[in-house]
Amino acid sequence: MNPYAELLAEWFVAHGRDLPWRRGDVTPWGVLVSEVMLQQTPAARVIPSWESWMGTWPEPEDCADALPAEVIRAWGRLGYPRRALRLHESAKIIVEQYGGVVPDSEETLKTLPGIGDYTAAAVVAFAYGKRSLVLDTNVRRVIARVHQGEALPAPHLATSERSLAWELVPEDTEDSVMWNQAAMELGALICQVKNPDCGSCPLDTLCQWRGAGYPADIYAGQRKPQGYEGTHRQARGRIMALLREAEGDLVPIETLMNLPSKNSLLAEAIESLATDGLAVRADEALRLP
């Protein structure tokens, strides 16, 4: 076991959040849904949507039978609604090709729409209890600080960083699952990007970043600020909100173009939503698919 794993495991048992998808009776489908929803979305925002989704579609076949408009409305304001369509498409594939059982292989999972390295590894670890490398931004930050003495990891994941992270995953299967879970939790609750709570960290005495006096981010010049106000994504979000409220009815393009955003952004957003399959254009109106 790596020198951090035992300390992290003890901390996680005492301080890990009681998130609904971590409970013992959650199915692999429930884990998959949670991991897709958690992509770029905080857990606190995901909980009510996950509970509602699982109450409506507790198994892949239930979701596969739903209409695209239904899953988009159920997605609500989680953001990046293409994830809802991809999850819907994945449910159909799971039913048609895998007998309604979520695959337990990372390579197979990565053939599903919208499932990349991280999500596949997380499902394998947390749904099936197998050894894998669950490497999200939280885990990368913990490793960068504790093991490499850097404020933040590089903007892009390199092969060398992945190799280092694999070396830290315990060989024992059960320990590896705990490590993945605990390292993510530490990054989410304690080792945050801004104002980390180092005084509450179980790895405080082992942290090379703290030991070096908290040096500045060496990659700061390579990071692009990500805004939201006045962006194409914001325009898409406003249009989607109006379409969800319309309950499947057509919304005139003229109405959409009066939303609070630049006309050029709204026009681009309308076209991109139709291209992504998130909306259907009918003459001079738009509706959910």
Tab-separated table of C-alpha atoms in Angstrom:
chain	number	residue	atom	x	y	z
A	1	MET	CA	0.000	0.000	0.000
A	2	ASN	CA	1.334	3.473	-0.841
A	3	PRO	CA	2.267	5.629	2.195
A	4	TYR	CA	-0.866	7.756	1.818
A	5	ALA	CA	-3.496	5.065	1.307
A	6	GLU	CA	-3.975	3.918	4.890
A	7	LEU	CA	-4.243	7.466	6.231
A	8	LEU	CA	-6.710	8.379	3.501
A	9	ALA	CA	-8.810	5.273	4.136
A	10	GLU	CA	-9.117	6.071	7.840
A	11	TRP	CA	-10.052	9.664	7.042
A	12	PHE	CA	-12.639	8.631	4.452
A	13	VAL	CA	-14.368	6.185	6.798
A	14	ALA	CA	-14.730	8.975	9.345
A	15	HIS	CA	-15.482	11.924	7.047
A	16	GLY	CA	-16.709	10.676	3.660
A	17	ARG	CA	-20.090	12.023	2.579
A	18	ASP	CA	-23.159	9.792	2.656
A	19	LEU	CA	-23.979	10.240	-1.019
A	20	PRO	CA	-26.949	8.158	-2.236
A	21	TRP	CA	-25.035	6.446	-5.069
A	22	ARG	CA	-22.441	5.163	-2.576
A	23	ARG	CA	-24.919	3.068	-0.638
A	24	GLY	CA	-24.680	-0.705	-0.721
A	25	ASP	CA	-27.940	-1.349	-2.568
A	26	VAL	CA	-27.141	0.866	-5.582
A	27	THR	CA	-27.021	-0.989	-8.892
A	28	PRO	CA	-24.306	-0.599	-11.549
A	29	TRP	CA	-26.861	1.411	-13.560
A	30	GLY	CA	-27.262	3.766	-10.598
A	31	VAL	CA	-23.486	4.203	-10.404
A	32	LEU	CA	-23.264	4.862	-14.148
A	33	VAL	CA	-26.027	7.485	-13.970
A	34	SER	CA	-24.303	9.196	-11.045
A	35	GLU	CA	-20.932	9.302	-12.780
A	36	VAL	CA	-22.370	10.786	-15.961
A	37	MET	CA	-24.265	13.403	-13.943
A	38	LEU	CA	-21.156	14.210	-11.887
A	39	GLN	CA	-19.132	15.114	-14.974
A	40	GLN	CA	-18.448	18.839	-14.443
A	41	THR	CA	-21.282	19.136	-11.899
A	42	PRO	CA	-20.956	19.295	-8.062
A	43	ALA	CA	-22.438	16.432	-6.046
A	44	ALA	CA	-24.844	18.694	-4.139
A	45	ARG	CA	-26.549	19.679	-7.414
A	46	VAL	CA	-26.612	16.097	-8.666
A	47	ILE	CA	-28.314	14.459	-5.666
A	48	PRO	CA	-31.945	15.546	-6.343
A	49	SER	CA	-31.643	14.901	-10.087
A	50	TRP	CA	-30.093	11.472	-9.515
A	51	GLU	CA	-32.791	10.473	-7.020
A	52	SER	CA	-35.538	11.639	-9.373
A	53	TRP	CA	-33.955	9.891	-12.367
A	54	MET	CA	-33.519	6.601	-10.516
A	55	GLY	CA	-37.076	6.813	-9.207
A	56	THR	CA	-38.344	7.160	-12.773
A	57	TRP	CA	-35.904	4.858	-14.591
A	58	PRO	CA	-34.426	2.432	-12.043
A	59	GLU	CA	-32.996	0.127	-14.740
A	60	PRO	CA	-31.514	0.664	-18.211
A	61	GLU	CA	-34.587	-0.772	-19.933
A	62	ASP	CA	-36.797	1.826	-18.220
A	63	CYS	CA	-34.635	4.647	-19.542
A	64	ALA	CA	-34.323	3.052	-22.988
A	65	ASP	CA	-38.112	3.183	-23.367
A	66	ALA	CA	-38.302	6.899	-22.545
A	67	LEU	CA	-38.597	9.654	-25.126
A	68	PRO	CA	-35.590	11.930	-25.674
A	69	ALA	CA	-37.685	14.909	-24.521
A	70	GLU	CA	-38.405	13.128	-21.232
A	71	VAL	CA	-34.759	12.537	-20.383
A	72	ILE	CA	-33.846	16.108	-21.333
A	73	ARG	CA	-36.549	17.500	-19.035
A	74	ALA	CA	-35.444	15.141	-16.265
A	75	TRP	CA	-31.887	16.436	-16.684
A	76	GLY	CA	-33.151	19.880	-15.696
A	77	ARG	CA	-30.433	22.445	-15.011
A	78	LEU	CA	-27.498	20.090	-14.505
A	79	GLY	CA	-25.844	21.608	-17.558
A	80	TYR	CA	-24.294	20.030	-20.647
A	81	PRO	CA	-27.616	18.331	-21.563
A	82	ARG	CA	-25.976	16.248	-24.287
A	83	ARG	CA	-25.025	14.009	-21.369
A	84	ALA	CA	-28.726	13.161	-20.947
A	85	LEU	CA	-29.041	12.062	-24.564
A	86	ARG	CA	-25.835	10.044	-24.352
A	87	LEU	CA	-27.058	8.309	-21.200
A	88	HIS	CA	-30.339	7.553	-22.990
A	89	GLU	CA	-28.422	6.149	-25.974
A	90	SER	CA	-26.228	4.117	-23.627
A	91	ALA	CA	-29.307	2.632	-21.965
A	92	LYS	CA	-30.577	1.448	-25.349
A	93	ILE	CA	-27.227	-0.144	-26.200
A	94	ILE	CA	-26.997	-1.803	-22.770
A	95	VAL	CA	-30.452	-3.331	-23.309
A	96	GLU	CA	-29.919	-4.336	-26.934
A	97	GLN	CA	-26.353	-5.620	-26.737
A	98	TYR	CA	-25.738	-6.549	-23.089
A	99	GLY	CA	-29.075	-7.897	-21.900
A	100	GLY	CA	-29.787	-4.873	-19.724
A	101	VAL	CA	-26.606	-5.361	-17.661
A	102	VAL	CA	-24.100	-2.511	-17.436
A	103	PRO	CA	-20.744	-3.856	-18.703
A	104	ASP	CA	-18.021	-4.461	-16.107
A	105	SER	CA	-15.101	-3.905	-18.490
A	106	GLU	CA	-13.485	-0.502	-18.981
A	107	GLU	CA	-12.876	-1.161	-22.664
A	108	THR	CA	-16.507	-2.145	-23.231
A	109	LEU	CA	-17.830	0.788	-21.226
A	110	LYS	CA	-15.766	3.193	-23.330
A	111	THR	CA	-17.668	2.084	-26.428
A	112	LEU	CA	-20.846	3.608	-24.955
A	113	PRO	CA	-21.742	7.193	-25.993
A	114	GLY	CA	-20.065	9.830	-23.853
A	115	ILE	CA	-18.154	7.349	-21.657
A	116	GLY	CA	-14.434	8.136	-21.424
A	117	ASP	CA	-11.521	6.858	-19.372
A	118	TYR	CA	-12.612	8.429	-16.100
A	119	THR	CA	-16.263	7.343	-16.169
A	120	ALA	CA	-15.427	3.810	-17.285
A	121	ALA	CA	-12.844	3.428	-14.513
A	122	ALA	CA	-15.253	4.820	-11.916
A	123	VAL	CA	-18.016	2.364	-12.869
A	124	VAL	CA	-15.590	-0.561	-12.776
A	125	ALA	CA	-14.322	0.481	-9.338
A	126	PHE	CA	-17.487	1.666	-7.612
A	127	ALA	CA	-20.100	-0.587	-9.216
A	128	TYR	CA	-18.049	-3.769	-9.556
A	129	GLY	CA	-15.303	-3.347	-6.948
A	130	LYS	CA	-12.444	-3.892	-9.389
A	131	ARG	CA	-8.987	-2.326	-9.427
A	132	SER	CA	-8.818	0.672	-11.731
A	133	LEU	CA	-7.410	4.191	-11.949
A	134	VAL	CA	-10.161	6.751	-11.297
A	135	LEU	CA	-8.321	9.929	-12.238
A	136	ASP	CA	-10.477	13.049	-12.066
A	137	THR	CA	-9.419	16.657	-11.445
A	138	ASN	CA	-9.667	16.190	-7.674
A	139	VAL	CA	-7.364	13.168	-7.640
A	140	ARG	CA	-4.908	14.872	-10.008
A	141	ARG	CA	-4.739	17.875	-7.660
A	142	VAL	CA	-4.153	15.706	-4.589
A	143	ILE	CA	-1.327	13.815	-6.312
A	144	ALA	CA	0.230	17.007	-7.675
A	145	ARG	CA	0.355	18.595	-4.240
A	146	VAL	CA	1.115	15.667	-1.980
A	147	HIS	CA	3.447	13.687	-4.211
A	148	GLN	CA	4.969	16.294	-6.551
A	149	GLY	CA	4.929	19.500	-4.518
A	150	GLU	CA	3.001	21.432	-7.179
A	151	ALA	CA	0.080	23.765	-6.565
A	152	LEU	CA	-2.010	22.323	-9.389
A	153	PRO	CA	-1.562	19.642	-12.044
A	154	ALA	CA	-0.726	20.502	-15.647
A	155	PRO	CA	-3.650	21.691	-17.802
A	156	HIS	CA	-3.500	18.504	-19.847
A	157	LEU	CA	-3.039	14.952	-18.582
A	158	ALA	CA	0.270	13.473	-19.724
A	159	THR	CA	1.217	9.811	-19.999
A	160	SER	CA	3.839	10.265	-17.277
A	161	GLU	CA	1.218	11.644	-14.885
A	162	ARG	CA	-1.089	8.712	-15.558
A	163	SER	CA	1.776	6.294	-14.955
A	164	LEU	CA	2.585	7.934	-11.624
A	165	ALA	CA	-1.076	7.822	-10.586
A	166	TRP	CA	-1.239	4.094	-11.406
A	167	GLU	CA	1.774	3.480	-9.168
A	168	LEU	CA	-0.156	4.970	-6.260
A	169	VAL	CA	-3.193	2.678	-6.692
A	170	PRO	CA	-2.859	-0.155	-4.128
A	171	GLU	CA	-2.436	-3.640	-5.545
A	172	ASP	CA	-5.112	-5.085	-3.264
A	173	THR	CA	-8.473	-4.744	-5.014
A	174	GLU	CA	-10.467	-3.605	-1.987
A	175	ASP	CA	-7.758	-1.130	-1.001
A	176	SER	CA	-7.660	0.216	-4.552
A	177	VAL	CA	-11.374	0.997	-4.525
A	178	MET	CA	-11.002	2.781	-1.198
A	179	TRP	CA	-8.008	4.758	-2.482
A	180	ASN	CA	-9.922	5.981	-5.532
A	181	GLN	CA	-12.923	6.967	-3.465
A	182	ALA	CA	-10.926	8.611	-0.688
A	183	ALA	CA	-8.543	10.541	-2.940
A	184	MET	CA	-11.489	12.018	-4.857
A	185	GLU	CA	-13.231	12.931	-1.617
A	186	LEU	CA	-10.129	14.584	-0.199
A	187	GLY	CA	-9.842	16.756	-3.294
A	188	ALA	CA	-13.531	17.656	-3.193
A	189	LEU	CA	-13.731	18.509	0.516
A	190	ILE	CA	-10.244	19.422	1.769
A	191	CYS	CA	-7.654	19.809	-0.982
A	192	GLN	CA	-9.682	22.270	-3.008
A	193	VAL	CA	-8.343	24.547	-5.730
A	194	LYS	CA	-8.729	27.692	-3.620
A	195	ASN	CA	-8.286	27.922	0.149
A	196	PRO	CA	-7.483	24.249	0.865
A	197	ASP	CA	-8.135	23.236	4.465
A	198	CYS	CA	-4.640	21.912	5.100
A	199	GLY	CA	-5.175	21.864	8.861
A	200	SER	CA	-7.824	19.150	8.428
A	201	CYS	CA	-5.893	17.087	5.886
A	202	PRO	CA	-4.857	13.574	6.927
A	203	LEU	CA	-1.821	13.880	4.645
A	204	ASP	CA	-0.585	17.219	6.028
A	205	THR	CA	2.770	15.883	7.223
A	206	LEU	CA	3.377	14.043	3.921
A	207	CYS	CA	2.351	16.853	1.590
A	208	GLN	CA	5.332	18.097	-0.418
A	209	TRP	CA	3.496	21.225	-1.548
A	210	ARG	CA	2.856	22.253	2.055
A	211	GLY	CA	6.403	21.301	3.026
A	212	ALA	CA	7.797	23.527	0.262
A	213	GLY	CA	5.850	26.534	1.527
A	214	TYR	CA	2.957	26.421	-0.969
A	215	PRO	CA	4.772	27.442	-4.189
A	216	ALA	CA	2.660	29.150	-6.860
A	217	ASP	CA	1.060	27.363	-9.795
A	218	ILE	CA	3.807	26.847	-12.380
A	219	TYR	CA	1.202	26.300	-15.112
A	220	ALA	CA	-0.785	29.465	-14.440
A	221	GLY	CA	0.163	31.033	-17.774
A	222	GLN	CA	-1.124	27.982	-19.659
A	223	ARG	CA	-4.613	28.052	-18.174
A	224	LYS	CA	-7.464	29.701	-20.040
A	225	PRO	CA	-10.114	31.360	-17.858
A	226	GLN	CA	-13.536	29.780	-18.306
A	227	GLY	CA	-16.348	32.306	-18.128
A	228	TYR	CA	-20.069	31.715	-18.543
A	229	GLU	CA	-21.728	35.122	-18.676
A	230	GLY	CA	-22.360	36.214	-22.248
A	231	THR	CA	-21.190	32.927	-23.781
A	232	HIS	CA	-22.585	30.556	-26.378
A	233	ARG	CA	-23.133	28.011	-23.594
A	234	GLN	CA	-25.235	30.469	-21.619
A	235	ALA	CA	-27.387	31.178	-24.686
A	236	ARG	CA	-27.915	27.433	-25.175
A	237	GLY	CA	-28.871	27.060	-21.530
A	238	ARG	CA	-31.501	29.796	-21.742
A	239	ILE	CA	-33.042	28.272	-24.844
A	240	MET	CA	-33.104	24.792	-23.303
A	241	ALA	CA	-34.775	26.133	-20.158
A	242	LEU	CA	-37.555	27.660	-22.256
A	243	LEU	CA	-38.002	24.466	-24.280
A	244	ARG	CA	-38.255	22.362	-21.109
A	245	GLU	CA	-40.898	24.691	-19.701
A	246	ALA	CA	-42.879	24.411	-22.953
A	247	GLU	CA	-43.594	20.719	-22.165
A	248	GLY	CA	-43.004	19.594	-25.746
A	249	ASP	CA	-44.895	22.430	-27.418
A	250	LEU	CA	-43.332	24.428	-30.218
A	251	VAL	CA	-41.630	27.658	-29.198
A	252	PRO	CA	-41.445	30.304	-31.932
A	253	ILE	CA	-37.941	31.260	-33.035
A	254	GLU	CA	-39.026	34.872	-32.581
A	255	THR	CA	-39.652	34.192	-28.884
A	256	LEU	CA	-36.251	32.533	-28.492
A	257	MET	CA	-34.514	35.437	-30.189
A	258	ASN	CA	-35.967	37.772	-27.534
A	259	LEU	CA	-34.107	36.002	-24.721
A	260	PRO	CA	-31.478	38.119	-22.891
A	261	SER	CA	-28.429	37.435	-25.043
A	262	LYS	CA	-26.804	38.678	-28.246
A	263	ASN	CA	-28.805	37.799	-31.354
A	264	SER	CA	-25.739	36.266	-32.980
A	265	LEU	CA	-25.206	33.947	-29.989
A	266	LEU	CA	-28.883	32.975	-29.888
A	267	ALA	CA	-28.909	32.182	-33.602
A	268	GLU	CA	-25.777	30.049	-33.251
A	269	ALA	CA	-27.213	28.331	-30.181
A	270	ILE	CA	-30.446	27.433	-31.979
A	271	GLU	CA	-28.524	25.848	-34.841
A	272	SER	CA	-26.110	23.978	-32.568
A	273	LEU	CA	-28.914	22.577	-30.397
A	274	ALA	CA	-30.619	21.230	-33.503
A	275	THR	CA	-27.324	19.765	-34.740
A	276	ASP	CA	-26.707	18.080	-31.370
A	277	GLY	CA	-30.166	16.502	-31.390
A	278	LEU	CA	-31.248	18.446	-28.306
A	279	ALA	CA	-33.940	20.325	-30.226
A	280	VAL	CA	-35.969	19.896	-33.399
A	281	ARG	CA	-36.709	22.770	-35.745
A	282	ALA	CA	-40.198	22.894	-37.280
A	283	ASP	CA	-40.634	25.795	-39.691
A	284	GLU	CA	-40.011	28.912	-37.586
A	285	ALA	CA	-40.233	27.174	-34.215
A	286	LEU	CA	-38.243	24.833	-31.969
A	287	ARG	CA	-39.201	22.000	-29.619
A	288	LEU	CA	-37.587	19.213	-27.648
A	289	PRO	CA	-36.965	16.005	-29.632
